[in-house]
Amino acid sequence: MTMPERDEPTGALVRPYAVTRGRTRPKVDIALEALVETTVRGRSTSGRGGGGSEHQYIAAMCDGGRVQSLAEIAARMQLPLGVARVIVADMASDGLVSVYEPTSLDDETDAVGTELLERVLSGLRRL
């Protein structure tokens, strides 16, 4: 699918409350920094006018190797983060996008990171 003529959405987007059908909580929780990528199904569905204009815009934005974070999607669409989260969660549950959650550090790496941060903090205090 080709990108819309404009890189940014216009004021013609439906009010956020209507877009999410009044829901304020997503079907699945998605982290702010989670990465979103359009799936094969999302590419084929968006080309046929599937979903609303928001779905099509997100599918186009996250297609062709252009993975975007949830925060970037919300900012580019000029939507509240909660609304973008609900839309992306709906798209993910429909198989239109893949969501890559940030991985947590394992205990060993976390201990090394904590030790490093403590040394930095100690050095800053000595200044």
Short mmCIF file of N, CA and C in Angstrom, two decimals:
data_model
loop_
_atom_site.label_atom_id
_atom_site.label_comp_id
_atom_site.label_asym_id
_atom_site.label_seq_id
_atom_site.Cartn_x
_atom_site.Cartn_y
_atom_site.Cartn_z
N MET A 1 0.85 -1.18 0.00
CA MET A 1 0.00 0.00 0.00
C MET A 1 0.89 1.24 0.00
N THR A 2 0.47 2.23 -0.70
CA THR A 2 1.24 3.46 -0.72
C THR A 2 0.79 4.35 0.41
N MET A 3 1.70 5.21 0.83
CA MET A 3 1.40 6.15 1.91
C MET A 3 0.37 7.16 1.41
N PRO A 4 -0.46 7.66 2.31
CA PRO A 4 -1.37 8.74 1.92
C PRO A 4 -0.57 9.92 1.40
N GLU A 5 -1.24 10.77 0.62
CA GLU A 5 -0.55 11.91 0.03
C GLU A 5 0.09 12.79 1.09
N ARG A 6 -0.54 12.91 2.22
CA ARG A 6 0.01 13.73 3.30
C ARG A 6 0.70 12.82 4.29
N ASP A 7 1.79 13.28 4.84
CA ASP A 7 2.51 12.50 5.85
C ASP A 7 1.83 12.57 7.20
N GLU A 8 1.04 13.58 7.43
CA GLU A 8 0.39 13.78 8.72
C GLU A 8 -1.11 13.73 8.53
N PRO A 9 -1.83 13.20 9.51
CA PRO A 9 -3.29 13.17 9.40
C PRO A 9 -3.87 14.58 9.45
N THR A 10 -5.02 14.72 8.86
CA THR A 10 -5.68 16.02 8.87
C THR A 10 -6.67 16.09 10.01
N GLY A 11 -7.31 17.21 10.17
CA GLY A 11 -8.30 17.38 11.22
C GLY A 11 -9.57 16.58 10.96
N ALA A 12 -9.63 15.85 9.86
CA ALA A 12 -10.83 15.11 9.50
C ALA A 12 -10.96 13.80 10.28
N LEU A 13 -9.99 13.47 11.12
CA LEU A 13 -10.11 12.25 11.89
C LEU A 13 -11.27 12.35 12.87
N VAL A 14 -11.91 11.23 13.08
CA VAL A 14 -13.06 11.18 13.98
C VAL A 14 -12.59 11.40 15.40
N ARG A 15 -13.45 11.98 16.24
CA ARG A 15 -13.09 12.23 17.64
C ARG A 15 -12.62 10.95 18.29
N PRO A 16 -11.59 11.04 19.14
CA PRO A 16 -11.01 9.84 19.76
C PRO A 16 -12.02 8.93 20.45
N TYR A 17 -12.99 9.49 21.11
CA TYR A 17 -13.98 8.68 21.83
C TYR A 17 -14.74 7.79 20.85
N ALA A 18 -15.09 8.33 19.70
CA ALA A 18 -15.82 7.56 18.70
C ALA A 18 -14.93 6.50 18.06
N VAL A 19 -13.66 6.82 17.84
CA VAL A 19 -12.74 5.88 17.22
C VAL A 19 -12.58 4.62 18.06
N THR A 20 -12.54 4.79 19.36
CA THR A 20 -12.34 3.64 20.25
C THR A 20 -13.66 3.06 20.73
N ARG A 21 -14.76 3.53 20.18
CA ARG A 21 -16.10 3.08 20.56
C ARG A 21 -16.34 3.27 22.06
N GLY A 22 -15.80 4.34 22.59
CA GLY A 22 -16.00 4.67 23.99
C GLY A 22 -15.09 3.95 24.96
N ARG A 23 -14.23 3.08 24.46
CA ARG A 23 -13.36 2.32 25.35
C ARG A 23 -12.13 3.15 25.71
N THR A 24 -11.70 3.01 26.94
CA THR A 24 -10.50 3.71 27.39
C THR A 24 -9.39 2.74 27.74
N ARG A 25 -9.71 1.46 27.81
CA ARG A 25 -8.71 0.44 28.13
C ARG A 25 -8.52 -0.48 26.93
N PRO A 26 -7.27 -0.76 26.57
CA PRO A 26 -7.02 -1.65 25.43
C PRO A 26 -7.31 -3.10 25.79
N LYS A 27 -7.51 -3.92 24.75
CA LYS A 27 -7.72 -5.36 24.95
C LYS A 27 -6.48 -6.02 25.54
N VAL A 28 -5.32 -5.56 25.10
CA VAL A 28 -4.04 -6.02 25.64
C VAL A 28 -3.21 -4.80 26.00
N ASP A 29 -2.44 -4.90 27.07
CA ASP A 29 -1.63 -3.77 27.49
C ASP A 29 -0.40 -3.67 26.61
N ILE A 30 -0.13 -2.49 26.12
CA ILE A 30 1.02 -2.25 25.24
C ILE A 30 1.87 -1.16 25.87
N ALA A 31 3.16 -1.43 25.99
CA ALA A 31 4.08 -0.45 26.58
C ALA A 31 4.26 0.74 25.64
N LEU A 32 4.56 1.87 26.22
CA LEU A 32 4.78 3.11 25.48
C LEU A 32 5.87 2.95 24.42
N GLU A 33 6.92 2.21 24.78
CA GLU A 33 8.05 2.04 23.86
C GLU A 33 7.95 0.80 22.98
N ALA A 34 6.84 0.07 23.06
CA ALA A 34 6.65 -1.13 22.23
C ALA A 34 6.70 -0.74 20.75
N LEU A 35 7.30 -1.60 19.95
CA LEU A 35 7.43 -1.34 18.52
C LEU A 35 6.30 -2.03 17.77
N VAL A 36 5.78 -1.34 16.76
CA VAL A 36 4.64 -1.82 16.00
C VAL A 36 5.05 -1.95 14.53
N GLU A 37 4.67 -3.09 13.93
CA GLU A 37 4.98 -3.34 12.52
C GLU A 37 3.76 -3.95 11.85
N THR A 38 3.45 -3.50 10.65
CA THR A 38 2.32 -4.03 9.91
C THR A 38 2.61 -5.46 9.46
N THR A 39 1.62 -6.34 9.61
CA THR A 39 1.75 -7.73 9.19
C THR A 39 1.32 -7.86 7.72
N VAL A 40 1.53 -9.04 7.17
CA VAL A 40 1.08 -9.31 5.80
C VAL A 40 -0.43 -9.13 5.71
N ARG A 41 -1.13 -9.62 6.71
CA ARG A 41 -2.59 -9.47 6.74
C ARG A 41 -2.97 -7.99 6.82
N GLY A 42 -2.24 -7.22 7.59
CA GLY A 42 -2.51 -5.79 7.71
C GLY A 42 -2.30 -5.06 6.40
N ARG A 43 -1.30 -5.48 5.63
CA ARG A 43 -1.05 -4.86 4.33
C ARG A 43 -2.20 -5.13 3.37
N SER A 44 -2.64 -6.39 3.34
CA SER A 44 -3.70 -6.75 2.39
C SER A 44 -5.05 -6.17 2.81
N THR A 45 -5.31 -6.09 4.09
CA THR A 45 -6.58 -5.55 4.57
C THR A 45 -6.66 -4.05 4.38
N SER A 46 -5.56 -3.34 4.66
CA SER A 46 -5.59 -1.88 4.55
C SER A 46 -5.74 -1.45 3.10
N GLY A 47 -5.25 -2.23 2.18
CA GLY A 47 -5.38 -1.90 0.77
C GLY A 47 -6.81 -2.01 0.27
N ARG A 48 -7.64 -2.80 0.97
CA ARG A 48 -9.04 -2.98 0.57
C ARG A 48 -9.97 -2.09 1.38
N GLY A 49 -9.42 -1.17 2.13
CA GLY A 49 -10.27 -0.28 2.91
C GLY A 49 -10.74 -0.89 4.21
N GLY A 50 -10.06 -1.92 4.68
CA GLY A 50 -10.45 -2.55 5.94
C GLY A 50 -10.15 -1.65 7.11
N GLY A 51 -11.00 -1.68 8.11
CA GLY A 51 -10.79 -0.83 9.29
C GLY A 51 -11.09 0.62 8.96
N GLY A 52 -10.91 1.49 9.91
CA GLY A 52 -11.15 2.91 9.69
C GLY A 52 -9.93 3.59 9.12
N SER A 53 -10.04 4.88 8.93
CA SER A 53 -8.91 5.63 8.37
C SER A 53 -7.70 5.59 9.31
N GLU A 54 -7.96 5.49 10.62
CA GLU A 54 -6.86 5.40 11.58
C GLU A 54 -6.10 4.09 11.39
N HIS A 55 -6.83 3.00 11.18
CA HIS A 55 -6.19 1.70 10.94
C HIS A 55 -5.34 1.76 9.68
N GLN A 56 -5.88 2.35 8.63
CA GLN A 56 -5.15 2.45 7.37
C GLN A 56 -3.89 3.30 7.53
N TYR A 57 -4.01 4.38 8.27
CA TYR A 57 -2.86 5.27 8.47
C TYR A 57 -1.76 4.56 9.27
N ILE A 58 -2.14 3.86 10.32
CA ILE A 58 -1.16 3.13 11.13
C ILE A 58 -0.52 2.02 10.30
N ALA A 59 -1.33 1.29 9.53
CA ALA A 59 -0.79 0.22 8.69
C ALA A 59 0.23 0.77 7.69
N ALA A 60 -0.08 1.91 7.09
CA ALA A 60 0.85 2.52 6.13
C ALA A 60 2.10 3.04 6.83
N MET A 61 1.93 3.62 8.01
CA MET A 61 3.05 4.20 8.75
C MET A 61 4.04 3.13 9.21
N CYS A 62 3.56 1.94 9.53
CA CYS A 62 4.40 0.89 10.12
C CYS A 62 4.74 -0.19 9.10
N ASP A 63 4.63 0.09 7.83
CA ASP A 63 4.86 -0.89 6.78
C ASP A 63 6.23 -0.70 6.13
N GLY A 64 6.67 -1.73 5.48
CA GLY A 64 7.91 -1.65 4.70
C GLY A 64 9.15 -1.45 5.54
N GLY A 65 9.21 -2.08 6.70
CA GLY A 65 10.40 -1.97 7.54
C GLY A 65 10.44 -0.71 8.39
N ARG A 66 9.39 0.09 8.34
CA ARG A 66 9.34 1.31 9.15
C ARG A 66 8.61 1.02 10.46
N VAL A 67 9.28 0.34 11.34
CA VAL A 67 8.72 0.00 12.64
C VAL A 67 8.63 1.28 13.47
N GLN A 68 7.49 1.49 14.13
CA GLN A 68 7.26 2.68 14.92
C GLN A 68 6.90 2.29 16.35
N SER A 69 7.28 3.12 17.30
CA SER A 69 6.86 2.87 18.68
C SER A 69 5.43 3.37 18.86
N LEU A 70 4.77 2.88 19.89
CA LEU A 70 3.42 3.34 20.18
C LEU A 70 3.41 4.85 20.41
N ALA A 71 4.41 5.37 21.09
CA ALA A 71 4.51 6.81 21.33
C ALA A 71 4.62 7.59 20.03
N GLU A 72 5.41 7.09 19.07
CA GLU A 72 5.55 7.76 17.78
C GLU A 72 4.23 7.77 17.01
N ILE A 73 3.52 6.66 17.08
CA ILE A 73 2.23 6.58 16.39
C ILE A 73 1.27 7.62 16.96
N ALA A 74 1.18 7.69 18.27
CA ALA A 74 0.28 8.66 18.92
C ALA A 74 0.67 10.08 18.53
N ALA A 75 1.96 10.38 18.55
CA ALA A 75 2.42 11.73 18.22
C ALA A 75 2.14 12.08 16.77
N ARG A 76 2.44 11.18 15.85
CA ARG A 76 2.22 11.46 14.43
C ARG A 76 0.75 11.61 14.09
N MET A 77 -0.09 10.87 14.79
CA MET A 77 -1.53 10.94 14.53
C MET A 77 -2.20 12.05 15.34
N GLN A 78 -1.44 12.67 16.23
CA GLN A 78 -1.95 13.73 17.10
C GLN A 78 -3.15 13.23 17.90
N LEU A 79 -2.97 12.03 18.47
CA LEU A 79 -4.00 11.40 19.29
C LEU A 79 -3.46 11.24 20.70
N PRO A 80 -4.34 11.25 21.69
CA PRO A 80 -3.89 10.91 23.04
C PRO A 80 -3.31 9.50 23.06
N LEU A 81 -2.31 9.29 23.90
CA LEU A 81 -1.64 8.00 23.96
C LEU A 81 -2.62 6.86 24.24
N GLY A 82 -3.57 7.08 25.14
CA GLY A 82 -4.54 6.04 25.46
C GLY A 82 -5.38 5.63 24.27
N VAL A 83 -5.74 6.58 23.43
CA VAL A 83 -6.53 6.29 22.23
C VAL A 83 -5.69 5.48 21.25
N ALA A 84 -4.45 5.91 21.02
CA ALA A 84 -3.56 5.17 20.12
C ALA A 84 -3.34 3.75 20.64
N ARG A 85 -3.21 3.61 21.95
CA ARG A 85 -3.00 2.28 22.55
C ARG A 85 -4.19 1.37 22.27
N VAL A 86 -5.40 1.90 22.40
CA VAL A 86 -6.61 1.09 22.14
C VAL A 86 -6.67 0.69 20.67
N ILE A 87 -6.39 1.62 19.77
CA ILE A 87 -6.44 1.32 18.33
C ILE A 87 -5.40 0.27 17.96
N VAL A 88 -4.17 0.44 18.42
CA VAL A 88 -3.10 -0.51 18.09
C VAL A 88 -3.39 -1.87 18.71
N ALA A 89 -3.92 -1.90 19.93
CA ALA A 89 -4.27 -3.18 20.56
C ALA A 89 -5.36 -3.89 19.76
N ASP A 90 -6.34 -3.15 19.27
CA ASP A 90 -7.38 -3.74 18.43
C ASP A 90 -6.77 -4.32 17.15
N MET A 91 -5.88 -3.56 16.55
CA MET A 91 -5.23 -4.01 15.32
C MET A 91 -4.39 -5.26 15.59
N ALA A 92 -3.70 -5.30 16.72
CA ALA A 92 -2.88 -6.46 17.06
C ALA A 92 -3.75 -7.69 17.29
N SER A 93 -4.89 -7.53 17.97
CA SER A 93 -5.75 -8.68 18.22
C SER A 93 -6.41 -9.18 16.94
N ASP A 94 -6.52 -8.31 15.93
CA ASP A 94 -7.06 -8.70 14.63
C ASP A 94 -5.97 -9.21 13.68
N GLY A 95 -4.71 -9.21 14.15
CA GLY A 95 -3.61 -9.69 13.32
C GLY A 95 -3.14 -8.72 12.26
N LEU A 96 -3.49 -7.45 12.39
CA LEU A 96 -3.11 -6.45 11.39
C LEU A 96 -1.73 -5.88 11.64
N VAL A 97 -1.29 -5.89 12.89
CA VAL A 97 0.05 -5.43 13.25
C VAL A 97 0.66 -6.41 14.25
N SER A 98 1.97 -6.43 14.27
CA SER A 98 2.71 -7.17 15.29
C SER A 98 3.26 -6.15 16.28
N VAL A 99 3.20 -6.48 17.56
CA VAL A 99 3.69 -5.59 18.60
C VAL A 99 4.86 -6.28 19.28
N TYR A 100 5.99 -5.61 19.29
CA TYR A 100 7.21 -6.15 19.90
C TYR A 100 7.44 -5.39 21.21
N GLU A 101 7.13 -6.07 22.30
CA GLU A 101 7.29 -5.47 23.63
C GLU A 101 8.77 -5.41 23.99
N PRO A 102 9.17 -4.41 24.76
CA PRO A 102 10.57 -4.34 25.21
C PRO A 102 10.86 -5.54 26.12
N THR A 103 12.05 -6.06 26.00
CA THR A 103 12.41 -7.19 26.85
C THR A 103 13.00 -6.68 28.15
N SER A 104 12.74 -7.41 29.21
CA SER A 104 13.33 -7.02 30.49
C SER A 104 14.70 -7.64 30.60
N LEU A 105 15.54 -7.01 31.35
CA LEU A 105 16.89 -7.52 31.55
C LEU A 105 16.84 -8.69 32.51
N ASP A 106 17.70 -9.68 32.29
CA ASP A 106 17.74 -10.79 33.23
C ASP A 106 18.45 -10.34 34.51
N ASP A 107 18.41 -11.17 35.54
CA ASP A 107 18.94 -10.78 36.85
C ASP A 107 20.41 -10.42 36.82
N GLU A 108 21.21 -11.18 36.06
CA GLU A 108 22.65 -10.91 36.03
C GLU A 108 22.94 -9.56 35.38
N THR A 109 22.31 -9.30 34.25
CA THR A 109 22.51 -8.02 33.57
C THR A 109 21.98 -6.88 34.42
N ASP A 110 20.87 -7.10 35.09
CA ASP A 110 20.29 -6.07 35.94
C ASP A 110 21.23 -5.72 37.09
N ALA A 111 21.89 -6.74 37.66
CA ALA A 111 22.83 -6.48 38.75
C ALA A 111 24.01 -5.66 38.26
N VAL A 112 24.51 -5.99 37.06
CA VAL A 112 25.63 -5.23 36.49
C VAL A 112 25.18 -3.79 36.23
N GLY A 113 23.97 -3.61 35.68
CA GLY A 113 23.45 -2.27 35.41
C GLY A 113 23.28 -1.47 36.69
N THR A 114 22.79 -2.11 37.73
CA THR A 114 22.60 -1.43 39.01
C THR A 114 23.94 -1.01 39.59
N GLU A 115 24.93 -1.90 39.50
CA GLU A 115 26.26 -1.59 40.02
C GLU A 115 26.86 -0.40 39.27
N LEU A 116 26.72 -0.38 37.98
CA LEU A 116 27.23 0.72 37.17
C LEU A 116 26.56 2.03 37.55
N LEU A 117 25.23 2.00 37.69
CA LEU A 117 24.51 3.21 38.07
C LEU A 117 24.93 3.71 39.45
N GLU A 118 25.18 2.79 40.38
CA GLU A 118 25.63 3.19 41.72
C GLU A 118 27.00 3.85 41.66
N ARG A 119 27.89 3.34 40.81
CA ARG A 119 29.22 3.94 40.67
C ARG A 119 29.11 5.33 40.06
N VAL A 120 28.24 5.49 39.07
CA VAL A 120 28.05 6.80 38.45
C VAL A 120 27.50 7.79 39.47
N LEU A 121 26.51 7.34 40.23
CA LEU A 121 25.93 8.20 41.26
C LEU A 121 26.97 8.60 42.30
N SER A 122 27.81 7.66 42.70
CA SER A 122 28.86 7.94 43.67
C SER A 122 29.83 8.97 43.09
N GLY A 123 30.20 8.80 41.84
CA GLY A 123 31.10 9.75 41.19
C GLY A 123 30.49 11.15 41.10
N LEU A 124 29.21 11.20 40.82
CA LEU A 124 28.54 12.50 40.76
C LEU A 124 28.50 13.19 42.12
N ARG A 125 28.31 12.41 43.17
CA ARG A 125 28.28 12.98 44.51
C ARG A 125 29.64 13.56 44.91
N ARG A 126 30.72 12.95 44.41
CA ARG A 126 32.06 13.44 44.74
C ARG A 126 32.38 14.76 44.03
N LEU A 127 31.66 15.07 42.99
CA LEU A 127 31.91 16.31 42.25
C LEU A 127 31.53 17.46 43.07
#
